[in-house]
Amino acid sequence: MTETHTRTHAVLGTTRLILHALLWACAVILLALTAYRVHYTKRLNHDDILTSSHHFYDPVIVELIVTSCLVIIGSLWTISILAKRRVKGSAWGFPSFAGEAIYVWVVWVMLLVGASITTHRWLHLKWCRGHHKECRILEAIKGFSWICYGLASFILMYAIAEWLLMDYERRTAPPPTYPETRTAQPEPVPAATETTYTEVRASNEPPVSTTAPAATETTYTEVRAREEPPVGTAAV
């Protein structure tokens, strides 16, 4: 990863962290406004300037309450992960990234539906918002629902941009290199001396004496001379 990519990841992560914090704050305000609206309509005993119904609630307001709760929980989870990533300098893993992308996509759709229906149902309230609190509450609900939708759109856009950057880095990264291993050189073995069969046999036999006494040869003439009587001896 180059230094430019590292800085880009840092900028994208910081921007998403700020956007999630803003989304969380706006969701808290939207939750308070929608909760007040449900509390007001459920306790309504008389006609007001906008309706003649009593003890009711608007389904789209309940949908915005559920969406606000999801945003509050999901944004806290994502903020904690982004903060840990910023402190440790670790990469954004696939499970965490996929979880954030799914959460933001679901919230984005729910906010779009809630803001669209709320705007369509209470489109023109300028004539009553100056004198009636109910109109001002509904106007604030419309405004904060669209603000949350816009923040979710920016978060989704930055998340997709970082995912594309990570995919580009993965495709263009060089193959991993491993450190060279030093092979141990074998110690030189002394040359083995070859012992032949002749040498083994010679070492097992007793030494032969080289100074053997000279053998005396007795000839036939010497033997006959000893047996015959000496010549010139007178016969008795």
PDB file of C-alpha atoms in Angstrom:
ATOM      1  CA  MET A   1       0.000   0.000   0.000  1.00  0.00           C
ATOM      2  CA  THR A   2       1.446   3.345  -1.052  1.00  0.00           C
ATOM      3  CA  GLU A   3       1.514   6.476   1.057  1.00  0.00           C
ATOM      4  CA  THR A   4      -1.171   8.057  -1.132  1.00  0.00           C
ATOM      5  CA  HIS A   5      -3.523   5.133  -0.580  1.00  0.00           C
ATOM      6  CA  THR A   6      -2.860   5.259   3.150  1.00  0.00           C
ATOM      7  CA  ARG A   7      -3.802   8.925   3.269  1.00  0.00           C
ATOM      8  CA  THR A   8      -6.899   8.271   1.178  1.00  0.00           C
ATOM      9  CA  HIS A   9      -8.027   5.545   3.574  1.00  0.00           C
ATOM     10  CA  ALA A  10      -7.440   7.892   6.502  1.00  0.00           C
ATOM     11  CA  VAL A  11      -9.486  10.687   4.890  1.00  0.00           C
ATOM     12  CA  LEU A  12     -12.344   8.353   3.962  1.00  0.00           C
ATOM     13  CA  GLY A  13     -12.388   6.785   7.414  1.00  0.00           C
ATOM     14  CA  THR A  14     -12.388  10.154   9.188  1.00  0.00           C
ATOM     15  CA  THR A  15     -15.140  11.490   6.927  1.00  0.00           C
ATOM     16  CA  ARG A  16     -17.324   8.465   7.552  1.00  0.00           C
ATOM     17  CA  LEU A  17     -16.707   8.755  11.281  1.00  0.00           C
ATOM     18  CA  ILE A  18     -17.920  12.370  11.257  1.00  0.00           C
ATOM     19  CA  LEU A  19     -20.927  11.518   9.079  1.00  0.00           C
ATOM     20  CA  HIS A  20     -21.948   8.654  11.361  1.00  0.00           C
ATOM     21  CA  ALA A  21     -21.701  10.959  14.372  1.00  0.00           C
ATOM     22  CA  LEU A  22     -23.926  13.540  12.648  1.00  0.00           C
ATOM     23  CA  LEU A  23     -26.372  10.824  11.586  1.00  0.00           C
ATOM     24  CA  TRP A  24     -26.551   9.557  15.154  1.00  0.00           C
ATOM     25  CA  ALA A  25     -27.299  13.057  16.509  1.00  0.00           C
ATOM     26  CA  CYS A  26     -29.993  13.701  13.892  1.00  0.00           C
ATOM     27  CA  ALA A  27     -31.540  10.281  14.555  1.00  0.00           C
ATOM     28  CA  VAL A  28     -31.795  11.106  18.265  1.00  0.00           C
ATOM     29  CA  ILE A  29     -33.639  14.337  17.428  1.00  0.00           C
ATOM     30  CA  LEU A  30     -35.887  12.532  14.931  1.00  0.00           C
ATOM     31  CA  LEU A  31     -36.694   9.886  17.537  1.00  0.00           C
ATOM     32  CA  ALA A  32     -37.713  12.570  20.027  1.00  0.00           C
ATOM     33  CA  LEU A  33     -39.930  14.360  17.483  1.00  0.00           C
ATOM     34  CA  THR A  34     -41.675  11.199  16.278  1.00  0.00           C
ATOM     35  CA  ALA A  35     -42.165   9.955  19.837  1.00  0.00           C
ATOM     36  CA  TYR A  36     -43.816  13.262  20.713  1.00  0.00           C
ATOM     37  CA  ARG A  37     -46.078  12.965  17.657  1.00  0.00           C
ATOM     38  CA  VAL A  38     -47.226   9.454  18.615  1.00  0.00           C
ATOM     39  CA  HIS A  39     -47.753  10.542  22.223  1.00  0.00           C
ATOM     40  CA  TYR A  40     -49.821  13.507  21.040  1.00  0.00           C
ATOM     41  CA  THR A  41     -52.075  11.561  18.657  1.00  0.00           C
ATOM     42  CA  LYS A  42     -52.661   8.685  21.091  1.00  0.00           C
ATOM     43  CA  ARG A  43     -53.866  11.126  23.760  1.00  0.00           C
ATOM     44  CA  LEU A  44     -55.886  13.304  21.404  1.00  0.00           C
ATOM     45  CA  ASN A  45     -59.447  13.665  22.722  1.00  0.00           C
ATOM     46  CA  HIS A  46     -60.693  16.403  20.426  1.00  0.00           C
ATOM     47  CA  ASP A  47     -60.268  17.581  16.882  1.00  0.00           C
ATOM     48  CA  ASP A  48     -57.147  19.521  15.993  1.00  0.00           C
ATOM     49  CA  ILE A  49     -56.324  21.683  13.035  1.00  0.00           C
ATOM     50  CA  LEU A  50     -55.110  18.792  10.879  1.00  0.00           C
ATOM     51  CA  THR A  51     -57.426  15.870  11.725  1.00  0.00           C
ATOM     52  CA  SER A  52     -60.716  14.970  13.303  1.00  0.00           C
ATOM     53  CA  SER A  53     -59.572  11.529  14.509  1.00  0.00           C
ATOM     54  CA  HIS A  54     -59.105  10.641  18.165  1.00  0.00           C
ATOM     55  CA  HIS A  55     -56.600   8.303  19.856  1.00  0.00           C
ATOM     56  CA  PHE A  56     -54.746   7.228  16.744  1.00  0.00           C
ATOM     57  CA  TYR A  57     -51.204   7.063  15.447  1.00  0.00           C
ATOM     58  CA  ASP A  58     -49.704   7.544  12.014  1.00  0.00           C
ATOM     59  CA  PRO A  59     -48.038   4.381  10.614  1.00  0.00           C
ATOM     60  CA  VAL A  60     -45.353   6.398   8.847  1.00  0.00           C
ATOM     61  CA  ILE A  61     -44.404   8.050  12.146  1.00  0.00           C
ATOM     62  CA  VAL A  62     -44.002   4.618  13.748  1.00  0.00           C
ATOM     63  CA  GLU A  63     -41.837   3.580  10.804  1.00  0.00           C
ATOM     64  CA  LEU A  64     -39.620   6.600  11.406  1.00  0.00           C
ATOM     65  CA  ILE A  65     -39.370   5.688  15.098  1.00  0.00           C
ATOM     66  CA  VAL A  66     -38.132   2.200  14.218  1.00  0.00           C
ATOM     67  CA  THR A  67     -35.715   3.653  11.674  1.00  0.00           C
ATOM     68  CA  SER A  68     -34.370   6.138  14.218  1.00  0.00           C
ATOM     69  CA  CYS A  69     -33.723   3.344  16.721  1.00  0.00           C
ATOM     70  CA  LEU A  70     -31.865   1.323  14.095  1.00  0.00           C
ATOM     71  CA  VAL A  71     -29.772   4.349  13.146  1.00  0.00           C
ATOM     72  CA  ILE A  72     -28.865   5.083  16.767  1.00  0.00           C
ATOM     73  CA  ILE A  73     -27.753   1.502  17.445  1.00  0.00           C
ATOM     74  CA  GLY A  74     -26.016   0.992  14.106  1.00  0.00           C
ATOM     75  CA  SER A  75     -24.201   4.320  14.177  1.00  0.00           C
ATOM     76  CA  LEU A  76     -22.848   3.676  17.669  1.00  0.00           C
ATOM     77  CA  TRP A  77     -21.530   0.284  16.530  1.00  0.00           C
ATOM     78  CA  THR A  78     -19.939   1.734  13.400  1.00  0.00           C
ATOM     79  CA  ILE A  79     -18.438   4.698  15.264  1.00  0.00           C
ATOM     80  CA  SER A  80     -16.793   2.352  17.766  1.00  0.00           C
ATOM     81  CA  ILE A  81     -15.272   0.245  14.967  1.00  0.00           C
ATOM     82  CA  LEU A  82     -14.040   3.286  13.032  1.00  0.00           C
ATOM     83  CA  ALA A  83     -12.554   4.794  16.186  1.00  0.00           C
ATOM     84  CA  LYS A  84     -10.669   1.570  17.003  1.00  0.00           C
ATOM     85  CA  ARG A  85      -9.453   1.384  13.430  1.00  0.00           C
ATOM     86  CA  ARG A  86      -8.196   4.957  13.589  1.00  0.00           C
ATOM     87  CA  VAL A  87      -6.354   4.359  16.877  1.00  0.00           C
ATOM     88  CA  LYS A  88      -4.790   1.014  15.931  1.00  0.00           C
ATOM     89  CA  GLY A  89      -4.227   1.867  12.290  1.00  0.00           C
ATOM     90  CA  SER A  90      -5.636  -1.507  11.216  1.00  0.00           C
ATOM     91  CA  ALA A  91      -7.277  -2.244   7.908  1.00  0.00           C
ATOM     92  CA  TRP A  92     -11.044  -2.345   7.439  1.00  0.00           C
ATOM     93  CA  GLY A  93     -11.908  -6.039   7.430  1.00  0.00           C
ATOM     94  CA  PHE A  94     -14.514  -7.566   5.162  1.00  0.00           C
ATOM     95  CA  PRO A  95     -16.997  -8.660   7.884  1.00  0.00           C
ATOM     96  CA  SER A  96     -17.060  -5.169   9.438  1.00  0.00           C
ATOM     97  CA  PHE A  97     -17.271  -3.470   6.050  1.00  0.00           C
ATOM     98  CA  ALA A  98     -20.072  -5.772   4.876  1.00  0.00           C
ATOM     99  CA  GLY A  99     -21.960  -5.190   8.128  1.00  0.00           C
ATOM    100  CA  GLU A 100     -21.733  -1.426   7.747  1.00  0.00           C
ATOM    101  CA  ALA A 101     -22.751  -1.553   4.089  1.00  0.00           C
ATOM    102  CA  ILE A 102     -25.828  -3.697   4.811  1.00  0.00           C
ATOM    103  CA  TYR A 103     -26.833  -1.533   7.780  1.00  0.00           C
ATOM    104  CA  VAL A 104     -26.482   1.736   5.839  1.00  0.00           C
ATOM    105  CA  TRP A 105     -28.361   0.328   2.851  1.00  0.00           C
ATOM    106  CA  VAL A 106     -31.322  -0.818   4.978  1.00  0.00           C
ATOM    107  CA  VAL A 107     -31.463   2.489   6.853  1.00  0.00           C
ATOM    108  CA  TRP A 108     -31.139   4.414   3.580  1.00  0.00           C
ATOM    109  CA  VAL A 109     -34.193   2.654   2.115  1.00  0.00           C
ATOM    110  CA  MET A 110     -36.258   3.067   5.296  1.00  0.00           C
ATOM    111  CA  LEU A 111     -35.432   6.763   5.568  1.00  0.00           C
ATOM    112  CA  LEU A 112     -36.304   7.294   1.913  1.00  0.00           C
ATOM    113  CA  VAL A 113     -39.696   5.626   2.382  1.00  0.00           C
ATOM    114  CA  GLY A 114     -40.464   7.483   5.613  1.00  0.00           C
ATOM    115  CA  ALA A 115     -39.387  10.892   4.347  1.00  0.00           C
ATOM    116  CA  SER A 116     -41.279  10.460   1.063  1.00  0.00           C
ATOM    117  CA  ILE A 117     -44.554   9.432   2.697  1.00  0.00           C
ATOM    118  CA  THR A 118     -44.299  12.134   5.365  1.00  0.00           C
ATOM    119  CA  THR A 119     -43.638  14.816   2.762  1.00  0.00           C
ATOM    120  CA  HIS A 120     -46.462  13.589   0.533  1.00  0.00           C
ATOM    121  CA  ARG A 121     -48.976  13.478   3.391  1.00  0.00           C
ATOM    122  CA  TRP A 122     -48.103  16.822   4.981  1.00  0.00           C
ATOM    123  CA  LEU A 123     -46.788  18.697   1.995  1.00  0.00           C
ATOM    124  CA  HIS A 124     -48.138  22.201   2.678  1.00  0.00           C
ATOM    125  CA  LEU A 125     -48.042  23.264   6.314  1.00  0.00           C
ATOM    126  CA  LYS A 126     -46.806  26.814   5.981  1.00  0.00           C
ATOM    127  CA  TRP A 127     -50.255  28.180   6.630  1.00  0.00           C
ATOM    128  CA  CYS A 128     -50.421  26.644  10.129  1.00  0.00           C
ATOM    129  CA  ARG A 129     -46.893  26.294  11.415  1.00  0.00           C
ATOM    130  CA  GLY A 130     -46.747  29.839  12.707  1.00  0.00           C
ATOM    131  CA  HIS A 131     -49.611  29.344  15.176  1.00  0.00           C
ATOM    132  CA  HIS A 132     -49.898  25.615  15.830  1.00  0.00           C
ATOM    133  CA  LYS A 133     -47.278  23.428  17.454  1.00  0.00           C
ATOM    134  CA  GLU A 134     -48.549  20.295  15.704  1.00  0.00           C
ATOM    135  CA  CYS A 135     -47.645  21.750  12.333  1.00  0.00           C
ATOM    136  CA  ARG A 136     -44.184  22.771  13.495  1.00  0.00           C
ATOM    137  CA  ILE A 137     -43.548  19.259  14.840  1.00  0.00           C
ATOM    138  CA  LEU A 138     -44.523  17.687  11.531  1.00  0.00           C
ATOM    139  CA  GLU A 139     -42.380  20.156   9.610  1.00  0.00           C
ATOM    140  CA  ALA A 140     -39.421  19.300  11.836  1.00  0.00           C
ATOM    141  CA  ILE A 141     -40.050  15.571  11.314  1.00  0.00           C
ATOM    142  CA  LYS A 142     -40.003  16.071   7.550  1.00  0.00           C
ATOM    143  CA  GLY A 143     -36.828  18.103   7.705  1.00  0.00           C
ATOM    144  CA  PHE A 144     -34.845  15.741   9.947  1.00  0.00           C
ATOM    145  CA  SER A 145     -35.998  12.656   8.045  1.00  0.00           C
ATOM    146  CA  TRP A 146     -34.562  14.148   4.846  1.00  0.00           C
ATOM    147  CA  ILE A 147     -31.394  15.223   6.661  1.00  0.00           C
ATOM    148  CA  CYS A 148     -30.877  11.666   7.923  1.00  0.00           C
ATOM    149  CA  TYR A 149     -31.518  10.355   4.432  1.00  0.00           C
ATOM    150  CA  GLY A 150     -28.917  12.714   2.972  1.00  0.00           C
ATOM    151  CA  LEU A 151     -26.309  11.750   5.585  1.00  0.00           C
ATOM    152  CA  ALA A 152     -26.979   8.059   4.932  1.00  0.00           C
ATOM    153  CA  SER A 153     -26.517   8.703   1.201  1.00  0.00           C
ATOM    154  CA  PHE A 154     -23.124  10.330   1.773  1.00  0.00           C
ATOM    155  CA  ILE A 155     -22.047   7.502   4.093  1.00  0.00           C
ATOM    156  CA  LEU A 156     -23.040   4.917   1.500  1.00  0.00           C
ATOM    157  CA  MET A 157     -21.160   6.823  -1.203  1.00  0.00           C
ATOM    158  CA  TYR A 158     -17.960   7.053   0.867  1.00  0.00           C
ATOM    159  CA  ALA A 159     -18.235   3.382   1.861  1.00  0.00           C
ATOM    160  CA  ILE A 160     -18.517   2.341  -1.790  1.00  0.00           C
ATOM    161  CA  ALA A 161     -15.530   4.545  -2.664  1.00  0.00           C
ATOM    162  CA  GLU A 162     -13.371   2.916   0.002  1.00  0.00           C
ATOM    163  CA  TRP A 163     -14.488  -0.549  -1.061  1.00  0.00           C
ATOM    164  CA  LEU A 164     -13.498   0.218  -4.670  1.00  0.00           C
ATOM    165  CA  LEU A 165     -10.127   1.494  -3.451  1.00  0.00           C
ATOM    166  CA  MET A 166      -9.510  -1.697  -1.465  1.00  0.00           C
ATOM    167  CA  ASP A 167     -10.518  -3.816  -4.463  1.00  0.00           C
ATOM    168  CA  TYR A 168      -8.106  -1.880  -6.694  1.00  0.00           C
ATOM    169  CA  GLU A 169      -5.275  -2.363  -4.192  1.00  0.00           C
ATOM    170  CA  ARG A 170      -6.006  -6.073  -3.981  1.00  0.00           C
ATOM    171  CA  ARG A 171      -5.953  -6.496  -7.772  1.00  0.00           C
ATOM    172  CA  THR A 172      -2.793  -4.444  -8.321  1.00  0.00           C
ATOM    173  CA  ALA A 173      -0.839  -5.687  -5.315  1.00  0.00           C
ATOM    174  CA  PRO A 174       2.377  -7.575  -6.175  1.00  0.00           C
ATOM    175  CA  PRO A 175       2.550 -11.250  -5.239  1.00  0.00           C
ATOM    176  CA  PRO A 176       3.672 -11.839  -1.678  1.00  0.00           C
ATOM    177  CA  THR A 177       7.370 -12.422  -1.160  1.00  0.00           C
ATOM    178  CA  TYR A 178       8.735 -14.639   1.540  1.00  0.00           C
ATOM    179  CA  PRO A 179      12.075 -14.106   3.308  1.00  0.00           C
ATOM    180  CA  GLU A 180      14.933 -16.186   1.990  1.00  0.00           C
ATOM    181  CA  THR A 181      15.776 -19.157   4.136  1.00  0.00           C
ATOM    182  CA  ARG A 182      19.410 -19.923   4.834  1.00  0.00           C
ATOM    183  CA  THR A 183      20.199 -23.562   4.155  1.00  0.00           C
ATOM    184  CA  ALA A 184      22.538 -25.151   6.642  1.00  0.00           C
ATOM    185  CA  GLN A 185      25.718 -26.339   5.004  1.00  0.00           C
ATOM    186  CA  PRO A 186      26.671 -29.903   6.008  1.00  0.00           C
ATOM    187  CA  GLU A 187      29.932 -30.305   7.849  1.00  0.00           C
ATOM    188  CA  PRO A 188      32.686 -32.001   5.810  1.00  0.00           C
ATOM    189  CA  VAL A 189      32.919 -35.688   6.577  1.00  0.00           C
ATOM    190  CA  PRO A 190      36.430 -37.169   6.644  1.00  0.00           C
ATOM    191  CA  ALA A 191      37.165 -39.532   3.788  1.00  0.00           C
ATOM    192  CA  ALA A 192      36.560 -43.125   4.744  1.00  0.00           C
ATOM    193  CA  THR A 193      39.568 -45.465   4.431  1.00  0.00           C
ATOM    194  CA  GLU A 194      38.825 -48.590   2.472  1.00  0.00           C
ATOM    195  CA  THR A 195      40.096 -51.797   4.061  1.00  0.00           C
ATOM    196  CA  THR A 196      40.576 -54.622   1.575  1.00  0.00           C
ATOM    197  CA  TYR A 197      40.229 -58.317   2.240  1.00  0.00           C
ATOM    198  CA  THR A 198      43.966 -58.811   1.922  1.00  0.00           C
ATOM    199  CA  GLU A 199      44.661 -56.221   4.607  1.00  0.00           C
ATOM    200  CA  VAL A 200      42.139 -57.778   6.966  1.00  0.00           C
ATOM    201  CA  ARG A 201      43.587 -61.253   6.469  1.00  0.00           C
ATOM    202  CA  ALA A 202      47.125 -60.004   6.937  1.00  0.00           C
ATOM    203  CA  SER A 203      46.175 -58.309  10.179  1.00  0.00           C
ATOM    204  CA  ASN A 204      44.608 -61.502  11.536  1.00  0.00           C
ATOM    205  CA  GLU A 205      47.512 -63.883  10.657  1.00  0.00           C
ATOM    206  CA  PRO A 206      50.567 -64.103  12.990  1.00  0.00           C
ATOM    207  CA  PRO A 207      53.715 -62.440  11.741  1.00  0.00           C
ATOM    208  CA  VAL A 208      56.054 -64.693   9.722  1.00  0.00           C
ATOM    209  CA  SER A 209      59.664 -64.807  10.926  1.00  0.00           C
ATOM    210  CA  THR A 210      62.061 -63.582   8.298  1.00  0.00           C
ATOM    211  CA  THR A 211      65.204 -65.099   9.929  1.00  0.00           C
ATOM    212  CA  ALA A 212      64.467 -68.812   9.624  1.00  0.00           C
ATOM    213  CA  PRO A 213      67.543 -71.118  10.059  1.00  0.00           C
ATOM    214  CA  ALA A 214      69.034 -72.410   6.848  1.00  0.00           C
ATOM    215  CA  ALA A 215      68.015 -75.983   6.094  1.00  0.00           C
ATOM    216  CA  THR A 216      70.968 -78.513   5.744  1.00  0.00           C
ATOM    217  CA  GLU A 217      70.746 -80.777   2.734  1.00  0.00           C
ATOM    218  CA  THR A 218      72.052 -84.396   3.151  1.00  0.00           C
ATOM    219  CA  THR A 219      73.048 -85.924  -0.144  1.00  0.00           C
ATOM    220  CA  TYR A 220      73.133 -89.585  -1.139  1.00  0.00           C
ATOM    221  CA  THR A 221      76.940 -89.600  -1.276  1.00  0.00           C
ATOM    222  CA  GLU A 222      77.220 -88.452   2.324  1.00  0.00           C
ATOM    223  CA  VAL A 223      74.823 -91.106   3.534  1.00  0.00           C
ATOM    224  CA  ARG A 224      76.687 -93.897   1.696  1.00  0.00           C
ATOM    225  CA  ALA A 225      80.065 -92.704   2.955  1.00  0.00           C
ATOM    226  CA  ARG A 226      78.867 -92.970   6.519  1.00  0.00           C
ATOM    227  CA  GLU A 227      77.602 -96.490   6.013  1.00  0.00           C
ATOM    228  CA  GLU A 228      80.700 -97.875   4.248  1.00  0.00           C
ATOM    229  CA  PRO A 229      83.833 -98.758   6.290  1.00  0.00           C
ATOM    230  CA  PRO A 230      86.896 -96.681   5.785  1.00  0.00           C
ATOM    231  CA  VAL A 231      89.179 -97.727   3.000  1.00  0.00           C
ATOM    232  CA  GLY A 232      92.643 -99.188   3.893  1.00  0.00           C
ATOM    233  CA  THR A 233      91.594-100.996   7.017  1.00  0.00           C
ATOM    234  CA  ALA A 234      93.247-104.455   7.300  1.00  0.00           C
ATOM    235  CA  ALA A 235      90.982-107.389   7.586  1.00  0.00           C
ATOM    236  CA  VAL A 236      91.294-109.289  10.698  1.00  0.00           C
TER     237      VAL A 236
END
